Short mmCIF file of C-alpha atoms in Angstrom, two decimals:
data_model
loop_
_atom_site.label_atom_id
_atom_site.label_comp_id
_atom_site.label_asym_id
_atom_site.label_seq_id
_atom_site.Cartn_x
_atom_site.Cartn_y
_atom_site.Cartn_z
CA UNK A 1 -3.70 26.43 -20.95
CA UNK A 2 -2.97 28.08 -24.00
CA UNK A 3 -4.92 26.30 -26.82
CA UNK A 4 -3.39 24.69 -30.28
CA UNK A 5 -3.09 26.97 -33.07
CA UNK A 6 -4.28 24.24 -35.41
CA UNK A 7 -8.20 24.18 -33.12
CA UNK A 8 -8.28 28.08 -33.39
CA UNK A 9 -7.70 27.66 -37.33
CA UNK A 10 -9.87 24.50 -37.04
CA UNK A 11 -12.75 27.11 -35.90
CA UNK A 12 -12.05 29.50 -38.37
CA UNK A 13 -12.22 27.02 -41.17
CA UNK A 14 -15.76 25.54 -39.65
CA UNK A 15 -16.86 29.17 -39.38
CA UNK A 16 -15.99 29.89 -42.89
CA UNK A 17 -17.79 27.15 -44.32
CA UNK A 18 -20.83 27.77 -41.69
CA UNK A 19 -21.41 31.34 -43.35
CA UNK A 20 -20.84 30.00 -46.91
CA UNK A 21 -23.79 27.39 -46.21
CA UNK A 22 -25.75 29.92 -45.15
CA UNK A 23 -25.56 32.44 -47.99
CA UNK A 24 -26.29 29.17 -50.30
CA UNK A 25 -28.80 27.92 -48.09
CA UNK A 26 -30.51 31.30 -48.27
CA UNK A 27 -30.04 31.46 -52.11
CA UNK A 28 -31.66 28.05 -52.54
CA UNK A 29 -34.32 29.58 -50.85
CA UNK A 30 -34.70 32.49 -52.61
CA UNK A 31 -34.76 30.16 -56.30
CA UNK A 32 -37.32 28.02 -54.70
CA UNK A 33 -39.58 31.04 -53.82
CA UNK A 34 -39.47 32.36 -57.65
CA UNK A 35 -40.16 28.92 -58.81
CA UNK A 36 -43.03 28.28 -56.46
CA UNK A 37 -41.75 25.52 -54.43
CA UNK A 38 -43.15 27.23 -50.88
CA UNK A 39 -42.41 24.14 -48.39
CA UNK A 40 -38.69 23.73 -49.84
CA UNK A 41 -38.16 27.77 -48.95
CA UNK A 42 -39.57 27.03 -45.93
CA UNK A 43 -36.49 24.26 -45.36
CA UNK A 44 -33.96 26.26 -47.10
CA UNK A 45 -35.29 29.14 -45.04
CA UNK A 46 -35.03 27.63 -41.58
CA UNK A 47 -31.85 25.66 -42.36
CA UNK A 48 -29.96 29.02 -43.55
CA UNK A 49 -31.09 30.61 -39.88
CA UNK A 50 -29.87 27.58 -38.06
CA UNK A 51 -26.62 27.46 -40.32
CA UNK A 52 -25.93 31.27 -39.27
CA UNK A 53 -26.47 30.28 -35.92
CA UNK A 54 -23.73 27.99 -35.56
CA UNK A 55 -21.11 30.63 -37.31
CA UNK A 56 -22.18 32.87 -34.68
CA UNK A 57 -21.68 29.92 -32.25
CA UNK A 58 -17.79 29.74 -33.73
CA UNK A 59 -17.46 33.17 -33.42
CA UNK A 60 -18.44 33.78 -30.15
CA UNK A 61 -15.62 30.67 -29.56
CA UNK A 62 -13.00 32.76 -31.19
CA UNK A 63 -14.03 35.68 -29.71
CA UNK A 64 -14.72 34.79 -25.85
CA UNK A 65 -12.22 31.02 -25.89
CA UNK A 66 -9.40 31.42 -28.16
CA UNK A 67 -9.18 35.07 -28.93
CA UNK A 68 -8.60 34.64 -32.21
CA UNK A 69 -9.06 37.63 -34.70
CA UNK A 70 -11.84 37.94 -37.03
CA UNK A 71 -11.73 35.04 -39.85
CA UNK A 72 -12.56 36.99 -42.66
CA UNK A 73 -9.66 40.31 -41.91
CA UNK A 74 -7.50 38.88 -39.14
CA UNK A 75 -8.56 41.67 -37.33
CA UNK A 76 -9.23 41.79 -33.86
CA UNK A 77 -12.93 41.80 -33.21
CA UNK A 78 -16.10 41.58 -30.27
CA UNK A 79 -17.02 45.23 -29.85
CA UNK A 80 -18.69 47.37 -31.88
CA UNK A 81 -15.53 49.68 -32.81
CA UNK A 82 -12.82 46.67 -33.57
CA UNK A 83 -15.82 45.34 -35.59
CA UNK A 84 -16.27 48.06 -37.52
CA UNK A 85 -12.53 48.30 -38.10
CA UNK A 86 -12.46 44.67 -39.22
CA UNK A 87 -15.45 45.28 -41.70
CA UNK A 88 -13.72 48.46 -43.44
CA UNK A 89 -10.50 46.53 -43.58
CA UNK A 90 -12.30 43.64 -45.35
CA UNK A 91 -14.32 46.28 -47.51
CA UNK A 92 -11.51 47.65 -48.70
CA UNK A 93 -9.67 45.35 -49.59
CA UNK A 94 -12.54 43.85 -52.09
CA UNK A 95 -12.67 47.21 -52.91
CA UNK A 96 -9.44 47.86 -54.21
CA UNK A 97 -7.79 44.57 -54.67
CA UNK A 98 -10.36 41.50 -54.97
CA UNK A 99 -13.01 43.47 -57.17
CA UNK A 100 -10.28 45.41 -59.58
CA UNK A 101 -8.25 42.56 -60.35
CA UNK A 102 -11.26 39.48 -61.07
CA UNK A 103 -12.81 42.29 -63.21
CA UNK A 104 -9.57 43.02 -65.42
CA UNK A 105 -9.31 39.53 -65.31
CA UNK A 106 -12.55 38.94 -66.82
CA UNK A 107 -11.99 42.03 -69.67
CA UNK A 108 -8.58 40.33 -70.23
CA UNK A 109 -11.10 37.04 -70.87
CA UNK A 110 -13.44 38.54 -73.32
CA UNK A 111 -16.20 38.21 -70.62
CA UNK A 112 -17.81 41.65 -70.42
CA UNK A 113 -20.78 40.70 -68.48
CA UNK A 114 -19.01 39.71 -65.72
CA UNK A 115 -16.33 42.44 -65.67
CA UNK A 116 -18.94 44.37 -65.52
CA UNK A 117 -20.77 42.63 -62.46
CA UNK A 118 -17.40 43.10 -60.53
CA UNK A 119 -17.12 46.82 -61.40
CA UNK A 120 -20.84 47.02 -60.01
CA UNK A 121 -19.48 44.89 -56.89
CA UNK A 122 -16.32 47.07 -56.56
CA UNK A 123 -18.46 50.12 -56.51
CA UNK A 124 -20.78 48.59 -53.88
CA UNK A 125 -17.97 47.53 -51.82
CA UNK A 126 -16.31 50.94 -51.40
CA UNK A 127 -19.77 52.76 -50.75
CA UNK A 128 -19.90 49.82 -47.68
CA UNK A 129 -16.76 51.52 -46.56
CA UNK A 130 -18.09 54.97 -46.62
CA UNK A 131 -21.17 53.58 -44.55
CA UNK A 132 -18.63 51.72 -42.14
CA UNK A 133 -16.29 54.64 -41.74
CA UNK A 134 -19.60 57.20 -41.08
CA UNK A 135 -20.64 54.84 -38.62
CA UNK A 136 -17.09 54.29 -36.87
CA UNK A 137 -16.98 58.13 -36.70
CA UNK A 138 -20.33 58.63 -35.22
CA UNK A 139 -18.64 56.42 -32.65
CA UNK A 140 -16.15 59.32 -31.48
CA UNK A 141 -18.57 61.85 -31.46
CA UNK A 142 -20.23 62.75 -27.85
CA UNK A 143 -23.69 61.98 -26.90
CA UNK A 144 -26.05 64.35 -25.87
CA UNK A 145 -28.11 63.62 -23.25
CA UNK A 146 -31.73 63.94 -24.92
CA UNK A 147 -32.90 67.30 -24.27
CA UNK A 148 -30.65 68.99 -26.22
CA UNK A 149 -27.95 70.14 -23.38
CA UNK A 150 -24.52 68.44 -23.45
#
C-alpha cells in the first residue's frame, strides 16, 4: 500500500523541526557553558543528542518507508553519492540565492552588520560546495588496492 502524501510531508515537517531543536538545543548549551551553568549544558547537551536522534529516526522513515526525497533539497537521498548531490544542491542554493538576497536585503535596511554576516555565510556556503563537489569526485575515481598497484 502506497502511503498518504500528507504522512510523508507529516515526516518531513517533524524532521524539520527535530533538527531545528537540536541546533537550539545545542546553542543553549553552548550559552550555558560560557556562563558557567555546567549541569544545564549537561541537559541541553544530552537533550540536543537525543533530539538528533529522532531526525535521524524520520529520516531513516523517509528513506527506507516512504521513499521520500531529502527534506531540506527534495533530492533523492540514502547513499553516500545522492547525499552528496542533495548537500551541493542545498549549498548552492544558500549560496547563490538565500545568502545574496537576505544580505542585499539587509544593505537595502541600513543594517551593515548583518549584511555583512550573510556575505561571510554566503562565502562559507559556496566553499561547502567546493568540499562537497571534491568529495563527490573522489567518488568516481578508482581505488587502488593498497600497495600501490591498480
Amino acid at each position: 500500500m502506497e502511503p498518504d502524501q500528507s504522512l510523508t510531508d507529516g515526516v518531513r515537517a517533524a524532521f524539520l523541526a527535530e533538527a531545528a531543536t537540536a541546533a537550539r538545543y545545542t546553542y543553549f548549551a553552548r550559552v550555558a557553558e560560557i556562563e558557567g551553568r555546567a549541569e544545564a549544558a549537561r541537559v541541553f547537551g544530552e537533550l540536543a543528542e537525543s533530539v538528533a536522534c529522532a531526525a535521524h529516526g524520520h529520516l531513516d522513515v523517509l528513506r527506507d518507508l516512504l521513499g521520500g526525497d531529502d527534506p531540506g533539497t527534495g533530492r533523492a537521498f540514502g547513499d553516500t553519492r545522492h547525499n552528496l548531490a542533495a548537500a551541493i544542491s542545498g549549498d548552492l542554493v544558500e549560496a547563490t540565492d538565500r545568502y545574496p538576497g537576505l544580505a542585499a536585503r539587509a544593505h537595502l535596511d541600513g543594517v551593515a552588520d548583518l549584511a555583512s554576516w550573510l556575505e561571510t555565510l554566503r562565502t562559507l556556503k559556496k566553499a561547502h560546495v567546493d568540499r562537497l563537489e571534491q568529495a563527490l569526485t573522489e567518488l568516481a575515481e578508482p581505488r587502488f588496492a593498497g600497495n600501490g598497484a591498480p
